[in-house]
Short mmCIF file of C-alpha atoms and ligand atoms in Angstrom, two decimals:
data_model
loop_
_atom_site.label_atom_id
_atom_site.label_comp_id
_atom_site.label_asym_id
_atom_site.label_seq_id
_atom_site.Cartn_x
_atom_site.Cartn_y
_atom_site.Cartn_z
CA MET M 1 -12.47 -47.54 -65.08
CA ILE M 2 -14.43 -44.43 -64.57
CA PRO M 3 -12.76 -41.69 -66.31
CA THR M 4 -12.25 -38.98 -63.51
CA GLN M 5 -9.94 -36.95 -65.35
CA GLN M 6 -12.35 -36.65 -68.49
CA LEU M 7 -12.21 -32.95 -68.73
CA GLU M 8 -8.74 -31.71 -69.98
CA ARG M 9 -6.99 -28.87 -68.38
CA ASN M 10 -6.82 -26.67 -71.19
CA LYS M 11 -10.75 -27.20 -71.89
CA VAL M 12 -11.73 -24.88 -68.84
CA ASP M 13 -13.38 -21.80 -70.14
CA GLN M 14 -11.04 -18.78 -69.83
CA SER M 15 -13.67 -16.72 -68.13
CA TYR M 16 -14.34 -19.47 -65.44
CA GLN M 17 -16.18 -18.63 -62.15
CA PHE M 18 -15.89 -20.94 -59.31
CA ASN M 19 -19.26 -22.67 -58.99
CA PRO M 20 -19.11 -25.58 -56.73
CA PHE M 21 -22.85 -26.50 -57.76
CA ASP M 22 -22.10 -27.02 -61.35
CA ALA M 23 -22.61 -30.72 -62.34
CA GLU M 24 -19.38 -30.90 -64.18
CA PHE M 25 -17.22 -29.31 -61.37
CA LYS M 26 -19.17 -31.70 -58.95
CA ALA M 27 -18.22 -34.86 -61.11
CA ASN M 28 -14.52 -33.70 -61.49
CA PRO M 29 -13.23 -30.44 -59.66
CA TYR M 30 -9.60 -31.01 -60.33
CA PRO M 31 -9.25 -29.41 -63.82
CA TYR M 32 -11.15 -26.26 -62.49
CA TYR M 33 -8.94 -26.06 -59.49
CA ASP M 34 -6.00 -26.30 -61.61
CA TYR M 35 -6.93 -23.52 -64.03
CA LEU M 36 -7.64 -21.32 -61.09
CA ARG M 37 -4.38 -22.39 -59.13
CA THR M 38 -2.62 -21.21 -62.50
CA HIS M 39 -4.64 -18.21 -63.75
CA ASP M 40 -6.58 -16.81 -60.49
CA PRO M 41 -5.39 -18.32 -57.36
CA ILE M 42 -6.90 -15.50 -55.25
CA HIS M 43 -10.28 -15.78 -57.06
CA TRP M 44 -13.39 -13.64 -56.23
CA GLY M 45 -15.98 -16.14 -56.62
CA MET M 46 -19.56 -16.09 -57.51
CA LEU M 47 -20.54 -16.79 -53.82
CA GLY M 48 -19.04 -13.66 -52.80
CA GLY M 49 -15.97 -14.60 -51.25
CA TRP M 50 -12.33 -15.10 -52.15
CA VAL M 51 -11.58 -18.67 -53.35
CA ILE M 52 -7.89 -19.82 -52.36
CA THR M 53 -6.75 -22.79 -54.47
CA ARG M 54 -2.74 -22.80 -53.83
CA TYR M 55 -1.39 -24.88 -51.13
CA ALA M 56 0.84 -22.27 -49.68
CA ASP M 57 -1.77 -19.59 -49.60
CA ALA M 58 -4.36 -22.12 -47.94
CA LYS M 59 -1.65 -23.11 -45.38
CA ALA M 60 -0.64 -19.66 -44.60
CA ILE M 61 -4.41 -18.51 -44.05
CA LEU M 62 -5.21 -21.68 -41.87
CA LYS M 63 -2.35 -20.46 -39.61
CA ASP M 64 -3.07 -16.81 -39.65
CA PRO M 65 -4.41 -15.41 -36.42
CA ARG M 66 -6.05 -12.44 -38.34
CA VAL M 67 -8.40 -14.89 -39.90
CA ASP M 68 -11.53 -15.99 -37.94
CA GLU M 69 -13.82 -19.21 -38.53
CA ALA M 70 -17.07 -18.17 -40.75
CA PRO M 71 -19.46 -17.32 -37.93
CA MET M 72 -22.38 -20.08 -38.96
CA PRO M 73 -24.34 -19.61 -35.77
CA ASP M 74 -24.68 -16.05 -36.54
CA SER M 75 -26.22 -16.67 -39.63
CA PHE M 76 -28.87 -18.91 -37.96
CA ARG M 77 -29.50 -16.11 -35.50
CA LYS M 78 -30.37 -13.75 -38.44
CA LYS M 79 -32.57 -16.40 -39.96
CA SER M 80 -34.12 -17.01 -36.45
CA GLN M 81 -34.75 -13.09 -36.33
CA TYR M 82 -36.68 -13.14 -39.50
CA LEU M 83 -38.88 -16.28 -38.44
CA ALA M 84 -39.70 -14.58 -35.28
CA LYS M 85 -42.40 -12.48 -37.39
CA LYS M 86 -43.97 -15.83 -38.05
CA GLU M 87 -43.59 -16.99 -34.63
CA ARG M 88 -41.18 -19.61 -35.21
CA ASP M 89 -37.53 -19.54 -34.31
CA LEU M 90 -34.00 -21.48 -34.74
CA GLU M 91 -33.43 -21.45 -31.26
CA ALA M 92 -32.50 -25.28 -30.77
CA LEU M 93 -30.39 -24.95 -33.82
CA ILE M 94 -28.47 -22.02 -32.47
CA LEU M 95 -27.95 -23.61 -29.10
CA ALA M 96 -26.67 -26.87 -30.56
CA SER M 97 -24.23 -25.19 -32.83
CA GLN M 98 -22.75 -22.37 -30.70
CA HIS M 99 -20.09 -24.52 -29.02
CA TRP M 100 -18.93 -26.27 -32.13
CA LEU M 101 -15.03 -25.87 -32.29
CA PHE M 102 -15.79 -25.08 -35.90
CA PHE M 103 -17.40 -21.94 -35.40
CA LEU M 104 -15.26 -20.62 -32.36
CA ASN M 105 -12.13 -18.21 -32.22
CA PRO M 106 -9.83 -17.79 -29.58
CA PRO M 107 -10.08 -17.49 -26.44
CA ASP M 108 -13.50 -19.37 -26.51
CA HIS M 109 -11.93 -22.04 -28.91
CA THR M 110 -8.91 -22.31 -26.77
CA ARG M 111 -10.98 -23.50 -23.73
CA MET M 112 -13.43 -25.72 -25.38
CA ARG M 113 -10.78 -27.39 -27.51
CA GLY M 114 -8.60 -28.15 -24.58
CA LEU M 115 -11.35 -29.63 -22.62
CA VAL M 116 -12.92 -31.83 -25.42
CA ALA M 117 -9.47 -32.93 -26.76
CA LYS M 118 -8.49 -33.91 -23.07
CA ALA M 119 -11.64 -36.01 -22.93
CA PHE M 120 -11.11 -37.47 -26.44
CA LYS M 121 -7.53 -38.27 -25.93
CA GLY M 122 -8.34 -40.33 -22.91
CA GLN M 123 -10.20 -43.02 -25.26
CA SER M 124 -7.88 -46.00 -25.97
CA LEU M 125 -7.37 -46.08 -29.76
CA GLN M 126 -5.64 -49.51 -29.38
CA LYS M 127 -8.91 -50.86 -27.91
CA ILE M 128 -10.96 -49.03 -30.58
CA ALA M 129 -9.03 -50.52 -33.23
CA SER M 130 -9.90 -54.10 -32.24
CA GLU M 131 -13.49 -53.00 -32.21
CA ILE M 132 -13.44 -51.23 -35.55
CA GLN M 133 -12.05 -54.47 -37.02
CA ALA M 134 -14.68 -56.45 -35.49
CA ILE M 135 -17.29 -54.09 -36.79
CA ALA M 136 -15.75 -54.28 -40.43
CA ASN M 137 -15.54 -58.08 -40.53
CA GLN M 138 -19.48 -58.19 -39.02
CA LEU M 139 -20.50 -56.02 -41.85
CA LEU M 140 -18.82 -57.96 -44.59
CA LEU M 141 -19.54 -61.41 -43.49
CA PRO M 142 -23.11 -61.66 -44.65
CA LEU M 143 -21.97 -59.82 -47.80
CA LYS M 144 -19.15 -62.12 -48.93
CA ALA M 145 -21.43 -64.58 -50.20
CA GLU M 146 -23.35 -62.21 -52.48
CA ARG M 147 -20.35 -61.54 -55.07
CA THR M 148 -21.61 -57.80 -54.98
CA LEU M 149 -22.00 -54.98 -52.74
CA ASP M 150 -22.34 -51.20 -52.48
CA ILE M 151 -19.03 -49.86 -50.91
CA VAL M 152 -20.84 -46.73 -49.71
CA THR M 153 -24.40 -47.86 -48.77
CA ASP M 154 -23.71 -51.44 -47.50
CA PHE M 155 -20.37 -50.53 -45.83
CA ALA M 156 -18.76 -47.30 -45.54
CA ASN M 157 -22.21 -45.66 -44.34
CA PHE M 158 -22.21 -47.94 -41.15
CA ILE M 159 -18.53 -48.04 -39.97
CA PRO M 160 -18.16 -44.50 -38.56
CA ILE M 161 -21.54 -44.31 -36.79
CA LYS M 162 -21.05 -47.66 -35.39
CA VAL M 163 -17.64 -46.71 -34.01
CA MET M 164 -19.11 -43.54 -32.71
CA MET M 165 -21.93 -45.07 -30.89
CA LYS M 166 -19.09 -47.35 -29.28
CA LEU M 167 -16.97 -44.53 -28.50
CA MET M 168 -19.72 -42.44 -26.82
CA GLY M 169 -21.20 -45.29 -25.05
CA LEU M 170 -24.75 -44.99 -26.78
CA PRO M 171 -27.04 -47.83 -26.93
CA LYS M 172 -26.65 -49.94 -29.94
CA GLN M 173 -30.22 -50.15 -30.82
CA ASP M 174 -30.28 -46.34 -31.15
CA GLU M 175 -28.00 -46.44 -34.02
CA HIS M 176 -30.56 -46.06 -36.75
CA PHE M 177 -32.01 -42.85 -35.69
CA VAL M 178 -28.81 -41.38 -34.33
CA ARG M 179 -27.27 -41.79 -37.61
CA GLY M 180 -30.26 -40.18 -39.19
CA TRP M 181 -29.86 -37.02 -36.90
CA VAL M 182 -26.04 -37.02 -37.44
CA ARG M 183 -26.30 -36.95 -41.17
CA ASP M 184 -28.99 -34.14 -41.30
CA ILE M 185 -27.22 -32.30 -38.74
CA PHE M 186 -24.07 -32.18 -40.86
CA SER M 187 -25.75 -29.53 -43.29
CA ILE M 188 -24.89 -27.15 -40.50
CA PHE M 189 -21.45 -26.69 -42.43
CA ASP M 190 -23.29 -25.78 -45.78
CA PRO M 191 -23.08 -21.97 -45.92
CA LEU M 192 -26.03 -21.85 -48.18
CA ASN M 193 -28.54 -23.69 -46.31
CA SER M 194 -32.25 -22.83 -47.24
CA LEU M 195 -34.80 -21.45 -44.53
CA HIS M 196 -36.55 -24.77 -44.62
CA LYS M 197 -33.25 -26.91 -44.31
CA CYS M 198 -32.52 -24.51 -41.09
CA GLU M 199 -36.03 -25.34 -39.63
CA GLU M 200 -35.53 -29.11 -40.14
CA MET M 201 -31.99 -28.91 -38.47
CA ASN M 202 -33.80 -27.10 -35.57
CA GLN M 203 -36.48 -29.91 -35.11
CA ILE M 204 -33.49 -32.43 -35.24
CA SER M 205 -31.62 -30.39 -32.71
CA LEU M 206 -34.54 -30.48 -30.36
CA GLU M 207 -34.88 -34.31 -30.56
CA PHE M 208 -31.18 -35.10 -30.45
CA ARG M 209 -30.78 -32.53 -27.51
CA ASP M 210 -33.31 -34.37 -25.15
CA TYR M 211 -31.69 -37.58 -26.26
CA LEU M 212 -28.28 -36.73 -25.33
CA GLN M 213 -29.46 -34.93 -22.19
CA HIS M 214 -31.04 -38.42 -21.19
CA GLN M 215 -27.86 -40.11 -21.73
CA ILE M 216 -25.71 -37.60 -19.79
CA ASN M 217 -28.14 -38.03 -16.77
CA GLN M 218 -27.58 -41.74 -17.01
CA LYS M 219 -24.09 -41.45 -17.25
CA ARG M 220 -23.82 -38.99 -14.34
CA LYS M 221 -25.54 -41.51 -12.11
CA GLN M 222 -23.41 -44.57 -13.33
CA PRO M 223 -20.31 -43.26 -15.12
CA GLN M 224 -19.06 -45.63 -18.08
CA PRO M 225 -15.65 -46.13 -19.71
CA ASP M 226 -16.84 -43.81 -22.58
CA LEU M 227 -16.49 -40.54 -24.12
CA ILE M 228 -19.66 -38.98 -22.69
CA THR M 229 -18.39 -39.99 -19.22
CA ALA M 230 -15.19 -38.45 -19.91
CA LEU M 231 -16.79 -35.21 -21.18
CA LEU M 232 -18.72 -34.95 -18.07
CA GLU M 233 -15.48 -35.55 -15.82
CA VAL M 234 -13.05 -33.49 -17.66
CA GLU M 235 -11.32 -30.65 -16.13
CA ASP M 236 -8.64 -28.25 -17.37
CA GLY M 237 -7.27 -25.69 -15.03
CA GLY M 238 -10.37 -25.65 -12.96
CA GLU M 239 -12.83 -25.53 -16.04
CA LYS M 240 -15.41 -27.93 -16.70
CA LEU M 241 -18.01 -28.42 -19.54
CA THR M 242 -21.53 -27.43 -19.06
CA ASP M 243 -24.33 -30.02 -20.09
CA ALA M 244 -25.25 -27.71 -22.94
CA GLU M 245 -21.51 -27.77 -24.15
CA ILE M 246 -21.36 -31.54 -24.03
CA ILE M 247 -24.62 -31.92 -25.87
CA SER M 248 -23.35 -29.56 -28.53
CA SER M 249 -19.93 -31.39 -28.46
CA CYS M 250 -21.39 -34.57 -29.13
CA MET M 251 -23.56 -33.58 -31.92
CA MET M 252 -20.40 -31.81 -33.43
CA LEU M 253 -18.28 -35.04 -32.95
CA GLY M 254 -20.91 -37.04 -34.62
CA ALA M 255 -21.52 -34.56 -37.54
CA ALA M 256 -17.69 -34.17 -38.15
CA GLY M 257 -16.63 -37.72 -38.00
CA GLU M 258 -19.27 -39.51 -39.69
CA GLY M 259 -19.79 -38.18 -43.28
CA THR M 260 -16.13 -37.23 -43.62
CA THR M 261 -15.04 -40.90 -42.62
CA ALA M 262 -17.71 -42.41 -44.69
CA SER M 263 -16.75 -40.52 -47.70
CA ILE M 264 -12.87 -41.26 -47.50
CA ILE M 265 -13.77 -45.09 -47.53
CA GLY M 266 -15.79 -44.60 -50.76
CA ASN M 267 -13.46 -42.13 -52.38
CA SER M 268 -10.42 -44.48 -51.71
CA ILE M 269 -12.02 -47.64 -53.08
CA LEU M 270 -12.85 -45.74 -56.16
CA ALA M 271 -9.35 -44.28 -56.51
CA LEU M 272 -7.92 -47.66 -56.06
CA LEU M 273 -10.27 -49.36 -58.70
CA ASN M 274 -9.30 -46.57 -61.19
CA HIS M 275 -5.50 -47.23 -60.46
CA ARG M 276 -5.36 -51.23 -60.50
CA ASP M 277 -1.68 -51.23 -60.20
CA GLN M 278 -1.83 -49.39 -57.03
CA LEU M 279 -4.69 -51.63 -55.77
CA GLU M 280 -2.52 -54.64 -56.42
CA LEU M 281 0.41 -53.17 -54.66
CA LEU M 282 -1.69 -52.79 -51.47
CA LYS M 283 -3.20 -56.14 -51.91
CA GLN M 284 0.37 -57.63 -52.01
CA GLN M 285 1.75 -55.42 -49.19
CA PRO M 286 -1.05 -54.54 -46.66
CA HIS M 287 1.67 -53.03 -44.28
CA LEU M 288 1.76 -50.10 -46.69
CA ILE M 289 -1.88 -49.08 -45.69
CA ASN M 290 -1.10 -46.22 -43.38
CA LYS M 291 1.05 -44.67 -46.09
CA ALA M 292 -1.66 -45.42 -48.55
CA VAL M 293 -4.42 -43.74 -46.70
CA GLU M 294 -2.46 -40.51 -46.52
CA GLU M 295 -2.09 -40.63 -50.17
CA LEU M 296 -5.80 -41.25 -50.67
CA LEU M 297 -6.62 -38.39 -48.33
CA ARG M 298 -4.40 -36.13 -50.42
CA TYR M 299 -5.79 -37.55 -53.72
CA ASP M 300 -9.44 -36.96 -53.28
CA SER M 301 -9.87 -35.20 -50.04
CA PRO M 302 -13.39 -35.71 -48.34
CA THR M 303 -13.30 -32.11 -46.96
CA GLN M 304 -13.07 -30.36 -50.14
CA LEU M 305 -13.27 -26.72 -48.89
CA VAL M 306 -13.25 -24.89 -45.30
CA LEU M 307 -14.65 -21.52 -44.71
CA ARG M 308 -13.08 -18.45 -42.89
CA THR M 309 -13.61 -14.45 -42.72
CA ALA M 310 -11.00 -11.94 -42.50
CA ARG M 311 -10.86 -10.20 -39.15
CA GLU M 312 -8.51 -7.67 -40.44
CA PRO M 313 -7.42 -6.64 -44.06
CA LEU M 314 -4.94 -9.07 -45.57
CA GLU M 315 -2.75 -8.89 -48.67
CA ILE M 316 -2.01 -12.30 -50.47
CA ALA M 317 -0.23 -12.48 -53.81
CA GLY M 318 -1.09 -8.73 -54.42
CA LYS M 319 -4.71 -8.97 -53.82
CA ILE M 320 -6.39 -7.15 -50.79
CA ILE M 321 -8.72 -9.27 -48.74
CA ASN M 322 -10.95 -6.72 -46.72
CA GLN M 323 -11.93 -7.02 -43.20
CA GLY M 324 -15.20 -9.09 -42.95
CA ASP M 325 -14.57 -10.87 -46.34
CA PHE M 326 -15.45 -14.35 -46.55
CA ILE M 327 -12.58 -16.72 -47.68
CA ILE M 328 -13.30 -20.17 -49.34
CA LEU M 329 -10.10 -22.39 -48.86
CA CYS M 330 -9.99 -25.26 -51.12
CA LEU M 331 -8.07 -28.07 -49.63
CA GLY M 332 -8.98 -30.37 -52.47
CA SER M 333 -7.12 -28.06 -54.62
CA ALA M 334 -4.14 -27.41 -52.31
CA ASN M 335 -3.71 -31.00 -52.03
CA ARG M 336 -3.21 -31.35 -56.00
CA ASP M 337 -0.83 -28.17 -56.17
CA PRO M 338 2.22 -29.29 -58.41
CA GLN M 339 4.15 -26.49 -56.36
CA GLN M 340 3.83 -28.81 -53.29
CA PHE M 341 3.57 -32.24 -54.81
CA VAL M 342 5.43 -33.89 -57.55
CA ASP M 343 2.94 -35.39 -60.09
CA PRO M 344 -0.12 -34.39 -57.87
CA ASP M 345 -2.61 -35.96 -60.41
CA GLN M 346 -1.05 -39.28 -59.97
CA LEU M 347 -2.14 -41.77 -57.31
CA ASP M 348 1.05 -42.91 -55.78
CA LEU M 349 0.70 -44.98 -52.53
CA LEU M 350 4.44 -44.84 -51.96
CA ARG M 351 4.59 -41.12 -52.28
CA SER M 352 7.28 -39.57 -49.92
CA ASP M 353 7.04 -36.06 -48.04
CA ASN M 354 3.20 -36.04 -48.38
CA GLN M 355 2.41 -33.05 -46.36
CA HIS M 356 -1.24 -32.72 -47.29
CA ILE M 357 -3.89 -30.58 -45.40
CA ALA M 358 -6.83 -32.89 -45.83
CA PHE M 359 -7.31 -32.45 -41.89
CA ALA M 360 -6.52 -28.91 -42.36
CA THR M 361 -3.62 -27.15 -40.16
CA GLY M 362 -3.39 -24.73 -37.44
CA ILE M 363 -5.60 -24.30 -34.13
CA HIS M 364 -8.46 -25.91 -36.20
CA PHE M 365 -6.69 -29.17 -37.14
CA CYS M 366 -8.92 -32.06 -37.19
CA LEU M 367 -9.60 -33.19 -33.68
CA GLY M 368 -10.64 -36.74 -34.80
CA ALA M 369 -7.65 -37.11 -37.21
CA ALA M 370 -6.04 -39.88 -34.90
CA LEU M 371 -9.29 -41.91 -34.77
CA ALA M 372 -9.66 -41.41 -38.61
CA ARG M 373 -6.24 -42.84 -38.91
CA VAL M 374 -7.06 -45.94 -37.03
CA GLU M 375 -10.71 -46.11 -38.63
CA VAL M 376 -9.97 -45.81 -42.27
CA PRO M 377 -6.89 -48.00 -42.49
CA ILE M 378 -8.69 -50.96 -40.98
CA ALA M 379 -11.91 -50.24 -43.29
CA ILE M 380 -10.05 -50.17 -46.53
CA ASN M 381 -7.71 -52.98 -45.81
CA THR M 382 -10.57 -55.08 -44.83
CA LEU M 383 -11.99 -54.52 -48.18
CA VAL M 384 -9.06 -54.94 -50.14
CA GLN M 385 -7.97 -58.10 -48.49
CA GLN M 386 -11.11 -59.94 -48.17
CA LEU M 387 -12.86 -59.29 -51.62
CA PRO M 388 -10.88 -60.78 -54.26
CA ASN M 389 -10.98 -59.49 -57.82
CA LEU M 390 -12.78 -56.63 -56.77
CA GLN M 391 -14.37 -54.69 -59.87
CA LEU M 392 -16.41 -51.61 -60.45
CA ALA M 393 -20.05 -52.70 -61.35
CA ILE M 394 -20.94 -49.12 -62.94
CA ASN M 395 -19.59 -46.57 -65.06
CA ARG M 396 -20.64 -43.29 -63.69
CA VAL M 397 -20.65 -42.16 -60.06
CA GLU M 398 -22.81 -39.45 -58.45
CA TYR M 399 -21.78 -37.29 -55.38
CA HIS M 400 -23.79 -36.09 -52.93
CA ASP M 401 -25.22 -32.40 -53.24
CA ASN M 402 -22.98 -30.88 -50.41
CA VAL M 403 -20.59 -28.38 -51.55
CA VAL M 404 -18.28 -28.86 -48.34
CA THR M 405 -17.86 -32.63 -48.73
CA ARG M 406 -16.74 -34.75 -51.76
CA PHE M 407 -19.20 -37.87 -50.93
CA LEU M 408 -20.09 -40.70 -53.34
CA LYS M 409 -23.98 -41.52 -53.00
CA SER M 410 -23.23 -45.40 -53.83
CA LEU M 411 -20.39 -47.35 -55.19
CA PRO M 412 -21.49 -50.69 -56.39
CA VAL M 413 -18.72 -53.42 -57.09
CA THR M 414 -18.51 -57.07 -57.60
CA PHE M 415 -15.81 -59.53 -56.55
CA ASP M 416 -15.01 -63.35 -56.40
CA VAL M 417 -16.06 -65.39 -53.52
CA ALA M 418 -12.91 -66.44 -51.68
C1 LIG U 501 -11.10 -38.74 -42.85
C2 LIG U 501 -11.94 -38.29 -42.00
C3 LIG U 501 -11.88 -36.90 -41.50
C4 LIG U 501 -11.51 -35.54 -42.52
C5 LIG U 501 -10.96 -35.63 -43.95
C6 LIG U 501 -11.64 -34.61 -41.46
C7 LIG U 501 -11.43 -33.15 -41.84
C8 LIG U 501 -11.37 -32.06 -41.05
C9 LIG U 501 -10.92 -30.84 -41.40
C10 LIG U 501 -10.52 -30.26 -42.78
C11 LIG U 501 -11.19 -29.90 -40.34
C12 LIG U 501 -10.86 -28.69 -40.21
C13 LIG U 501 -12.18 -27.63 -40.43
C14 LIG U 501 -11.68 -26.27 -40.24
O1 LIG U 501 -10.44 -25.69 -40.24
O2 LIG U 501 -12.75 -25.37 -40.31
C15 LIG U 501 -11.46 -30.78 -39.38
C16 LIG U 501 -11.96 -30.59 -38.01
C17 LIG U 501 -12.47 -31.20 -37.06
N1 LIG U 501 -12.70 -32.62 -37.14
FE1 LIG U 501 -12.27 -33.64 -38.69
N2 LIG U 501 -12.23 -34.97 -40.27
C18 LIG U 501 -12.20 -36.19 -40.25
C19 LIG U 501 -12.51 -37.13 -39.34
C20 LIG U 501 -12.96 -36.55 -37.92
C21 LIG U 501 -13.53 -37.55 -37.01
C22 LIG U 501 -13.49 -39.02 -37.04
C23 LIG U 501 -13.76 -36.56 -35.91
C24 LIG U 501 -14.30 -36.80 -34.57
C25 LIG U 501 -15.09 -37.91 -34.24
C26 LIG U 501 -13.46 -35.34 -36.39
C27 LIG U 501 -13.93 -34.18 -35.63
C28 LIG U 501 -13.38 -32.84 -35.94
C29 LIG U 501 -13.59 -31.78 -35.14
C30 LIG U 501 -14.16 -31.77 -33.73
C31 LIG U 501 -12.93 -30.69 -35.81
C32 LIG U 501 -12.91 -29.27 -35.32
C33 LIG U 501 -11.64 -29.09 -34.72
C34 LIG U 501 -11.48 -27.20 -34.26
O3 LIG U 501 -12.17 -26.64 -34.90
O4 LIG U 501 -10.68 -27.15 -33.43
N3 LIG U 501 -13.20 -35.45 -37.86
N4 LIG U 501 -11.65 -32.22 -39.64
#
């Protein structure tokens, strides 16, 4: 078993400052969250923003119309102005990200969300479910004879991209480079991107944009039963999406749905292997899977934090958040708040009243939650049911260097041949 609760709660230093880059925090953030929730729930952090760790506060802020999304494309614009002196720019990255729902506020958000959600809802999740099961089976089949596999690098990393390629109607043979682009563009969410990283993402945006424009042109000529065609055709109150908006939305859907879904598959198997009674329960009662996935999302949430800025001054628990202040909402902490969840550090697949906010809440509630709720249960049940005597093959795990997502680099396991 990997001791994920190594650090005792009372061992957190009394002068603790929120630092998501700290190696110990990365390995196990939960005792630190617990300290902040108890001692400084509205914490002014070293990153120059307010760190919110309690469930009630996070939920209230997510629903507060006085709070805006963090304007990420603006930060790219500022960097681009600086680069202009060196005859370089981030124009492609700015164009690629400027229609992402994550960075929009009403009324722009309302219009874009209405159109993208309408196109997305038109896709049949029932049909997708049988395709996801086929993808999971195909991935596992050649690995089953090996008695060992890496849950993350052999399995979880492939499921979401394969599903996304099918959903969007992109050619199967392009999967390798589309996955590379989507992974790299995911760093758009990282508020502390270096100039070098932004230039890399700018280059990827250029290539990805040309590729998607070509796909759009094809589908305009020959419509297909897929999401890109649906985005081309969707209309809401006389409004339609431009090609630039479709390109930006496809990049957004790829980036938003790939890393998050891959990470919850890895995090879930690790959590189950660390709680063998719960693994056994799921093995014996596979029909519990949907409830189990909600608990796994709560227990080790893939999106650990989301960012906002205050459009107006706010008062929360006696502290004043000034206009323009940066707010870091720790969803991973909110989902472990004892004021909201009984025995929150316990993985309990039968937990009732599980109102977790792993998909956030309010107007930015995850657009892909319904898809994730089909994809993740199939992926986890396939692994749990098809791999007998699943065991961890390592005693220390490592996470990707991303402050927003809790994403294992790898998770080697062993199992018996059925
Ligand atoms: C387990 C997997 C997933 C998790 C944990 C997750 C989590 C989240 C969270 C926390 C947000 C809110 C962000 C914010 O408030 O700033 C969000 C928004 C969003 N998610 Fe997901 N997500 C997952 C899967 C997906 C998938 C599969 C897709 C699409 C294919 C997707 C597309 C989106 C989009 C487009 C938004 C922006 C919605 C808006 O701003 O209106 N997500 N997601």
